[in-house]
mmCIF file of C-alpha atoms in Angstrom:
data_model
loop_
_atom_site.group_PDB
_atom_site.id
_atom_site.type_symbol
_atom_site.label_atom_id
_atom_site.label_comp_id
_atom_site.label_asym_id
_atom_site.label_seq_id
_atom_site.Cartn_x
_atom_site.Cartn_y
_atom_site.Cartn_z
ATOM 1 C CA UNK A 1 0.000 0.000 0.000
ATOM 2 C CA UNK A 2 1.127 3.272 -0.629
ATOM 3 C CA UNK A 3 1.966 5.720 2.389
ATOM 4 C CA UNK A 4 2.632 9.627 2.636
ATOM 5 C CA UNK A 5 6.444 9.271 1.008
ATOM 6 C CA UNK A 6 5.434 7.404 -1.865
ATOM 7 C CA UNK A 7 6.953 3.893 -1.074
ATOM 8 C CA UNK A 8 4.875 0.804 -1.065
ATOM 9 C CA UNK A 9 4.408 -1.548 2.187
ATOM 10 C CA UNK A 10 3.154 -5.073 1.796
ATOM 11 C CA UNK A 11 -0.456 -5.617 3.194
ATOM 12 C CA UNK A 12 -0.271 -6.174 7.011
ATOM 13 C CA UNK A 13 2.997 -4.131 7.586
ATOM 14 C CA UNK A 14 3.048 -0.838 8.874
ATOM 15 C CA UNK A 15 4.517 1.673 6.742
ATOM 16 C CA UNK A 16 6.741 4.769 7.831
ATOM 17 C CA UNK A 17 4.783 7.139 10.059
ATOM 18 C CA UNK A 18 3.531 9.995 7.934
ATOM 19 C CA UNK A 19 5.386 13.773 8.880
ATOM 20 C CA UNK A 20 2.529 15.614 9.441
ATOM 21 C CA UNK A 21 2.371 19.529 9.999
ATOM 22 C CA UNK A 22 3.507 19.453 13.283
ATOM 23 C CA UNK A 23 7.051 17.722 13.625
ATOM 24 C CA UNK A 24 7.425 19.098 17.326
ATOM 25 C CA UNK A 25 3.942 16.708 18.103
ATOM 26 C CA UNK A 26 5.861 14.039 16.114
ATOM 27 C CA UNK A 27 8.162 13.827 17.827
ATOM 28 C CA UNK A 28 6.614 13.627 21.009
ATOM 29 C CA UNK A 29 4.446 10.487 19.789
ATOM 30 C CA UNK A 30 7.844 8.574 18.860
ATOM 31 C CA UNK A 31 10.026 9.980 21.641
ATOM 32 C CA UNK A 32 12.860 10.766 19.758
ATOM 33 C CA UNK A 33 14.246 13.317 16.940
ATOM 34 C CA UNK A 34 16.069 14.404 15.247
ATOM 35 C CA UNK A 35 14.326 17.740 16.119
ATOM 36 C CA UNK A 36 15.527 21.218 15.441
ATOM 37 C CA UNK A 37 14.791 25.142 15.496
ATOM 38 C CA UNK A 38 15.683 26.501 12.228
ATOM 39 C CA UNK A 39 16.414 30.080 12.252
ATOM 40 C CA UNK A 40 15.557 32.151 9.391
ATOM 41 C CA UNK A 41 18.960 32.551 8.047
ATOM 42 C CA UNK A 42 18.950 28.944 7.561
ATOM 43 C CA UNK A 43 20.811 27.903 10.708
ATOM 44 C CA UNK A 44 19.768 24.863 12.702
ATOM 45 C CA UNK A 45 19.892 24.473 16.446
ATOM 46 C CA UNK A 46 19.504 20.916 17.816
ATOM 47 C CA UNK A 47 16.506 20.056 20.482
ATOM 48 C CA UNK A 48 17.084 17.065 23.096
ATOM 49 C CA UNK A 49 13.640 15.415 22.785
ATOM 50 C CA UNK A 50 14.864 11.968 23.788
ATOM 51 C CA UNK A 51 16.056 13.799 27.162
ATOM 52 C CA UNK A 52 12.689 15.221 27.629
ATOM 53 C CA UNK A 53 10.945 12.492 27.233
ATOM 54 C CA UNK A 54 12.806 10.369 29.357
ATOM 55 C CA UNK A 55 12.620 10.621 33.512
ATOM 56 C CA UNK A 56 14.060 13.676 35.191
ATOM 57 C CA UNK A 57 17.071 13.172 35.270
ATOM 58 C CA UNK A 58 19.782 13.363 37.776
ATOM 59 C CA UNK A 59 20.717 17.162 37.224
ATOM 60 C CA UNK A 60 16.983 18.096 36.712
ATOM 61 C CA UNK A 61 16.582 16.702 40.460
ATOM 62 C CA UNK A 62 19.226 19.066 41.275
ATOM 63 C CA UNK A 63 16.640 21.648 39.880
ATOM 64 C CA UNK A 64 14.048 19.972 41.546
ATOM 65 C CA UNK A 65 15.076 20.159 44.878
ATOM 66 C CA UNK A 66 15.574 24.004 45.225
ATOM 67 C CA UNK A 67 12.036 24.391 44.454
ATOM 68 C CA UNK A 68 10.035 25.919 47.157
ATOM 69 C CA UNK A 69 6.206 25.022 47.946
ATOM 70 C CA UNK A 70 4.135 25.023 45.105
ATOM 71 C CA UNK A 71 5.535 24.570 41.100
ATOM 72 C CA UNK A 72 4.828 26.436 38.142
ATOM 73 C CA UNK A 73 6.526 24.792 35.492
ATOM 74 C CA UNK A 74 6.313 27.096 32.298
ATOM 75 C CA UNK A 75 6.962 25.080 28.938
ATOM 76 C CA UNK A 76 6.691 21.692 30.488
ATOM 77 C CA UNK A 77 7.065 19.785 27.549
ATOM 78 C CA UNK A 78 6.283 16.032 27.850
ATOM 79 C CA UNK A 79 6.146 16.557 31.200
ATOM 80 C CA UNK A 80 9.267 14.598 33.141
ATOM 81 C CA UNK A 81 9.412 17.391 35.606
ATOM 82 C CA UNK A 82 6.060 17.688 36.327
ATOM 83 C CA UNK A 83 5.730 14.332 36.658
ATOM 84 C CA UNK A 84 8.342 13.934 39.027
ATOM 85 C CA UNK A 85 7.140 16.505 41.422
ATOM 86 C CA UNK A 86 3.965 14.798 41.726
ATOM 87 C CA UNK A 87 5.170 11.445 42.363
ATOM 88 C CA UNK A 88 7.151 12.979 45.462
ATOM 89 C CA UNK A 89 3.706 14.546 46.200
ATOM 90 C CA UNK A 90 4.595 18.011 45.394
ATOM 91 C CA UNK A 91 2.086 20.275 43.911
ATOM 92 C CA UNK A 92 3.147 21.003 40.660
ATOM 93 C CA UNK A 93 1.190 21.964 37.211
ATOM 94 C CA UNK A 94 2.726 22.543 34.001
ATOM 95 C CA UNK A 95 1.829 24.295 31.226
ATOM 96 C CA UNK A 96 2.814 24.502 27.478
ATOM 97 C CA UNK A 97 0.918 25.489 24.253
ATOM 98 C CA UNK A 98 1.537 21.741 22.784
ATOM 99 C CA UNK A 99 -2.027 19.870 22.841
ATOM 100 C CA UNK A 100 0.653 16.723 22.478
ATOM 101 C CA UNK A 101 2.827 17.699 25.427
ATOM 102 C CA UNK A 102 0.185 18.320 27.833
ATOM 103 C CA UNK A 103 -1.267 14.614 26.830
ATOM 104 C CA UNK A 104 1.915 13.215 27.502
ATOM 105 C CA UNK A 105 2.263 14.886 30.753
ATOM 106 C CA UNK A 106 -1.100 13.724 31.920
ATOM 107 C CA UNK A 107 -0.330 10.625 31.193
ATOM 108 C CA UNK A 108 2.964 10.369 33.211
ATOM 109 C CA UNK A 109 0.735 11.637 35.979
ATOM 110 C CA UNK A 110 1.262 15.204 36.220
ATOM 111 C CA UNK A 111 -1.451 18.156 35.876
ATOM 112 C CA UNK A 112 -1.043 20.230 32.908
ATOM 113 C CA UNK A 113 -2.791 22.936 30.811
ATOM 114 C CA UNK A 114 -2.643 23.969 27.333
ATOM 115 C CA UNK A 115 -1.861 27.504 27.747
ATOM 116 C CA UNK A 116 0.249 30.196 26.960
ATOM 117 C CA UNK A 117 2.035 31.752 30.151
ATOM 118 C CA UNK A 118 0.798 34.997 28.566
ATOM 119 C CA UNK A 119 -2.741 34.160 29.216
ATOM 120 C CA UNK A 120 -4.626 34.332 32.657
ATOM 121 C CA UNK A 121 -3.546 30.925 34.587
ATOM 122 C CA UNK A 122 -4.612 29.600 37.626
ATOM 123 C CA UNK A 123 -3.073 30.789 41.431
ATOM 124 C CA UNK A 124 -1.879 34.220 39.555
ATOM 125 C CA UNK A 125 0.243 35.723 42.306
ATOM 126 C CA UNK A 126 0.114 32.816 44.655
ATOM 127 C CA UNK A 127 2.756 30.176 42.990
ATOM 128 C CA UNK A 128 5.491 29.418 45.332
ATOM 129 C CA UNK A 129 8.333 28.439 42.556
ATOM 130 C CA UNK A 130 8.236 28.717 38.814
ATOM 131 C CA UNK A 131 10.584 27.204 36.095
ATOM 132 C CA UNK A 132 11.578 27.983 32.782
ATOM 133 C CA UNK A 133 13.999 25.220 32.154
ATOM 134 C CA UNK A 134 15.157 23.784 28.508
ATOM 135 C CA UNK A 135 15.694 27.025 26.473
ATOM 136 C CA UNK A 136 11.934 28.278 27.545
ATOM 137 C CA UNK A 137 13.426 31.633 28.887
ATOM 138 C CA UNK A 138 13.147 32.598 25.233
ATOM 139 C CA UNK A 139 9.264 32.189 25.084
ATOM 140 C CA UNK A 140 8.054 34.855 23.108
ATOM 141 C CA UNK A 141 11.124 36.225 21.680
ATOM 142 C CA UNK A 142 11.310 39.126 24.574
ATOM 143 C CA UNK A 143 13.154 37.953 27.839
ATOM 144 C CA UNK A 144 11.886 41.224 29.622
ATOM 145 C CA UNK A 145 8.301 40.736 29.020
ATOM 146 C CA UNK A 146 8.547 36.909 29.854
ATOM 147 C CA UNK A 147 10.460 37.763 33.725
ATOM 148 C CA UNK A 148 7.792 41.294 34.229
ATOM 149 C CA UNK A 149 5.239 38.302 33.378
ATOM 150 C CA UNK A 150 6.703 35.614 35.666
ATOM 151 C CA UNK A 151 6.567 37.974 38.316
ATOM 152 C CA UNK A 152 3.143 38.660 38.259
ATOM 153 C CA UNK A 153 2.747 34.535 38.760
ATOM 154 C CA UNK A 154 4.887 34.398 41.905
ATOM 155 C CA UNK A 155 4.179 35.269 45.177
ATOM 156 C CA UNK A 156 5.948 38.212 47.136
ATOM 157 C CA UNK A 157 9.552 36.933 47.520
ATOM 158 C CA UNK A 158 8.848 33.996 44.720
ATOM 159 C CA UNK A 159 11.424 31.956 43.654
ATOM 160 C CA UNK A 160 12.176 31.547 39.767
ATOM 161 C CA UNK A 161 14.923 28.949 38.312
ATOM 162 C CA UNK A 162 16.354 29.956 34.556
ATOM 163 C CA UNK A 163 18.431 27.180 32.296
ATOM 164 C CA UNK A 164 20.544 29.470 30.487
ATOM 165 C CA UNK A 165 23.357 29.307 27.780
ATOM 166 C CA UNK A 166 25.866 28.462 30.397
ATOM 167 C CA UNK A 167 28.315 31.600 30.729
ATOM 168 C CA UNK A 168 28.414 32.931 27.551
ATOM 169 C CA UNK A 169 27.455 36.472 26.415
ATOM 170 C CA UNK A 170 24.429 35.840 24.490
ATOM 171 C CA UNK A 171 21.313 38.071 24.174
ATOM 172 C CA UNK A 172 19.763 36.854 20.798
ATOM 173 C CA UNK A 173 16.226 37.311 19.732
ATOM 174 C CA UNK A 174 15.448 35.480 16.138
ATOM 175 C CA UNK A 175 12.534 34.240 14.231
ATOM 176 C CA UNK A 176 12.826 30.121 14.205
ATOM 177 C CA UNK A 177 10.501 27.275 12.880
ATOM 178 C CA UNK A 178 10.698 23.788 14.206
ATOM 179 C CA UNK A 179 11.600 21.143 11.800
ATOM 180 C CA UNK A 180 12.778 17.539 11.217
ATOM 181 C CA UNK A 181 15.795 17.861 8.914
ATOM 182 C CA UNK A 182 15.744 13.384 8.325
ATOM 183 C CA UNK A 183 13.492 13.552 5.558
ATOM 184 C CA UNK A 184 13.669 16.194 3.016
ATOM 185 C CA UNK A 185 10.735 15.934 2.577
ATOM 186 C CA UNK A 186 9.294 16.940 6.132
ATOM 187 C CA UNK A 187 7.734 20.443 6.783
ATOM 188 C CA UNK A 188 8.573 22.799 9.630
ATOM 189 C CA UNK A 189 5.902 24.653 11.890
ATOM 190 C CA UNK A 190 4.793 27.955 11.479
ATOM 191 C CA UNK A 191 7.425 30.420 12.443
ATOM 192 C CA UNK A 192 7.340 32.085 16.135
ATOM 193 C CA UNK A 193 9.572 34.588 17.995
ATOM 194 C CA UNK A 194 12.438 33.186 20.131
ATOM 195 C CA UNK A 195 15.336 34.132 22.489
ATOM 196 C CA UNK A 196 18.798 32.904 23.473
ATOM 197 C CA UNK A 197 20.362 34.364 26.984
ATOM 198 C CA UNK A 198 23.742 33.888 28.077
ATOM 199 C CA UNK A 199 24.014 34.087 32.058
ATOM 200 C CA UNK A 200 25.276 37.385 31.725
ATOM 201 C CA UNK A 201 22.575 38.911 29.514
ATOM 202 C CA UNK A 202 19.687 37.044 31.731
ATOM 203 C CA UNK A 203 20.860 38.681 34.693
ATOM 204 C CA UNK A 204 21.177 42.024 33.012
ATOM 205 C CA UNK A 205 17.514 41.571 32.152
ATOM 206 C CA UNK A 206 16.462 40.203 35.830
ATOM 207 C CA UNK A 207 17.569 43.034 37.344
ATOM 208 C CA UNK A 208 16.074 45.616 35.191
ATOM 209 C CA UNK A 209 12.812 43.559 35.549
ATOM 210 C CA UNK A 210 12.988 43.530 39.882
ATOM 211 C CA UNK A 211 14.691 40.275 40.239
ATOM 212 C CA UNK A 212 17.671 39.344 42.459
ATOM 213 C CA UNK A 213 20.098 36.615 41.542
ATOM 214 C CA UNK A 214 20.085 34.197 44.713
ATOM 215 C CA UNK A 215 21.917 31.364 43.399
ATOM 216 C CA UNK A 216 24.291 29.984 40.245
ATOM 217 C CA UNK A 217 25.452 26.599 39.049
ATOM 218 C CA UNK A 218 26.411 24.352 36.666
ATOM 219 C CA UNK A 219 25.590 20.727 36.010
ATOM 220 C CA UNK A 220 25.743 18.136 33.280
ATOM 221 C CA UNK A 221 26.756 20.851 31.278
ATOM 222 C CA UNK A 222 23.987 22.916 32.012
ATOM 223 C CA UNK A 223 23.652 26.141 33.730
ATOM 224 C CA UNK A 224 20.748 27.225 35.860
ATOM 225 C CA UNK A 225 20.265 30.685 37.737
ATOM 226 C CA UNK A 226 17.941 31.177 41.136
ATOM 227 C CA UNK A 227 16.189 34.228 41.290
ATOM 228 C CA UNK A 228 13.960 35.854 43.745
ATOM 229 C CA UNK A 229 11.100 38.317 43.331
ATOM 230 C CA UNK A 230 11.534 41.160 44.857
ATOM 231 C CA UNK A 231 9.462 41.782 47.906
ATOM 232 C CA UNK A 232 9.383 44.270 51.446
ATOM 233 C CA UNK A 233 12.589 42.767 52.514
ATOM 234 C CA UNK A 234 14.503 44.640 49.903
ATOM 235 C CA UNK A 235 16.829 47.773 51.219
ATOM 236 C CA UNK A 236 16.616 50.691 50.148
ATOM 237 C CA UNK A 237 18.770 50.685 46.551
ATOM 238 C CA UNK A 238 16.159 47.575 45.815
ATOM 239 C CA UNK A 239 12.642 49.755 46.221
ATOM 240 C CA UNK A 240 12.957 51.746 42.613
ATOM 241 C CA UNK A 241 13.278 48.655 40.735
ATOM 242 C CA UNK A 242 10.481 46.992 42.530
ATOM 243 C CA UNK A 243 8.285 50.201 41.778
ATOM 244 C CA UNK A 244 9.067 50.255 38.730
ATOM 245 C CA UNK A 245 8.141 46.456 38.487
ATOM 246 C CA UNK A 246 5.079 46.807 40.243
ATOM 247 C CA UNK A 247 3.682 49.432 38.013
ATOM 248 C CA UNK A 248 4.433 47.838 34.808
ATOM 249 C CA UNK A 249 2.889 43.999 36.347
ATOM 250 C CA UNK A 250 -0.996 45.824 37.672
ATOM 251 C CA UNK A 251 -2.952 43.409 35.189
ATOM 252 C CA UNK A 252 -3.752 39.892 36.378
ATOM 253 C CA UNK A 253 -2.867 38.557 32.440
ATOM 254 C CA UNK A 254 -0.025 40.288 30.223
ATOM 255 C CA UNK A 255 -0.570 40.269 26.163
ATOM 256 C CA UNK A 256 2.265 38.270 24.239
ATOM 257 C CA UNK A 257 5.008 39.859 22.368
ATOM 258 C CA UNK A 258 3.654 37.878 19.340
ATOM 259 C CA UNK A 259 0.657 36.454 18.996
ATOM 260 C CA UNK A 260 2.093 33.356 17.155
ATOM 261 C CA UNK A 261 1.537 30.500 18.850
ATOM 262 C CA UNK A 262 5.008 28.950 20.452
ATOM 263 C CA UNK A 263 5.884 25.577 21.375
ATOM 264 C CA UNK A 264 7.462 26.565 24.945
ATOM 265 C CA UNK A 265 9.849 23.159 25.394
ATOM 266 C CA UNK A 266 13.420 23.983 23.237
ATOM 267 C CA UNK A 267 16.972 23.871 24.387
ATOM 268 C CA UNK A 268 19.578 23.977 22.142
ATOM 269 C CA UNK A 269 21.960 20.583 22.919
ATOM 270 C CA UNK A 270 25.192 22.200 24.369
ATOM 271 C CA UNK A 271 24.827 25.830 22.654
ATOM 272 C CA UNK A 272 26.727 28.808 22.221
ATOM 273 C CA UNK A 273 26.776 31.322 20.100
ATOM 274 C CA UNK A 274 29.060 30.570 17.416
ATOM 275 C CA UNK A 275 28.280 26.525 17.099
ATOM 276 C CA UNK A 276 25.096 26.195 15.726
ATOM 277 C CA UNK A 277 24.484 23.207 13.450
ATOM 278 C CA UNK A 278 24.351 24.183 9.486
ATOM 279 C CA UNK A 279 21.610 23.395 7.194
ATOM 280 C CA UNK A 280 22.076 20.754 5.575
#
């Protein structure tokens, strides 16, 4: 029988999955890539899908237990943190734009919604801990908007975790699609805004945006930063920045840089900003 490539398949044997529209959901389904964001100029950055869809792993429990109270985890992906929380009991919902991801995460056990973090969500203002792990700092292609947001989510004195590009200098915001680059003949998503932060440039951003940097470390060849929301313990030098915060975050909901829709789950594998992987 003939399939979506063309090739015939004897009757009673499977043929090759068709690509469909959405190669991120693909992927998902089979667990494994290759997966990629594909800038505009052409460049590809590689995505670890096999790593998120395995178990949380042992520097993601690293992650894991810094978190304070109740999690927020925004991009969850498949789910493998989300999942993990609950299984310790902790209460924990993720939430990503991905109808696939949020069925895989319910069905590892976790809670999850198909939402946008730029839409209203649930416990506004009341989340102990929120994550943007695997690349998901660049949600929305404007890292200022996305920590002004996150603070709105967190309680007074919240506590917000950031994977970033390990130590690098890197404060890139492109246009990317998400494609599978094995078959030629595969199609990439609909192209969204994106960012890429260094350490450096997140923290630069943080503190324009209210936050304090309360912790920094590397593992497995990732790099994380702790930050806290600023709250009525801050001195004095802290209270313009929280103002200035506070007048800027007075909505319950914040409006997307870009209305596109964005799959909130990429990390480039072991970036920087001169190794990107070419086209091919």
């Amino acid at each position: 029988m003939s399939t979506a490539h063309g090739t015939t398949t004897p009757p009673g044997v499977p043929g090759p999955r068709p690509w469909s529209a959405d190669p991120y959901s693909d992927a998902l389904v089979t667990g494994r890539g290759p997966l990629f964001l594909r800038r505009t100029d052409g460049w590809l950055l590689p995505l670890e899908v096999e790593r998120w869809c395995a178990r949380a792993d042992a520097v993601d429990l690293t992650v894991l237990a810094r978190c304070e109270g109740t999690v927020l985890d925004v991009g969850c992906g498949p789910g493998r943190l989300v999942a993990e929380l609950a299984a310790r009991g902790r209460p924990a919902l993720g939430i990503d734009v991905s109808e696939a991801a949020v069925a895989h995460t319910v069905r590892l056990g976790g809670q999850a919604l198909r939402r946008s973090v730029f839409e209203p969500l649930p416990g506004e203002g009341r989340w102990d801990t929120a994550l943007l792990l695997d690349g998901n700092v660049g949600i929305g292609g404007d890292p200022a908007a996305l920590l002004r947001r996150m603070a709105q989510l967190l309680i007074p004195g919240g506590l917000l975790i950031v994977e970033t590009l390990a130590d690098v200098d890197v404060d890139e915001r492109v246009s990317v699609h998400i494609v599978r680059v094995a078959d030629p003949r595969s199609t990439a998503g609909p192209a969204f805004p994106w960012a890429r932060l260094g350490t450096p440039a997140l923290l630069r951003h943080a503190a324009r945006a209210g936050w304090h940097r309360e912790g920094q470390w590397s593992a497995g060849g990732r790099s994380f930063v702790a930050l806290r929301n600023r709250d009525g313990r801050d001195g004095p030098d802290d209270r313009d920045d929280r103002d200035d915060r506070n007048s800027r975050s007075t909505s319950s909901a914040a409006e997307p840089p870009n209305s596109t829709a964005v799959i909130n789950s990429q990390r480039a594998r072991k970036p920087s900003p001169e190794s990107p992987v070419a086209n091919r």
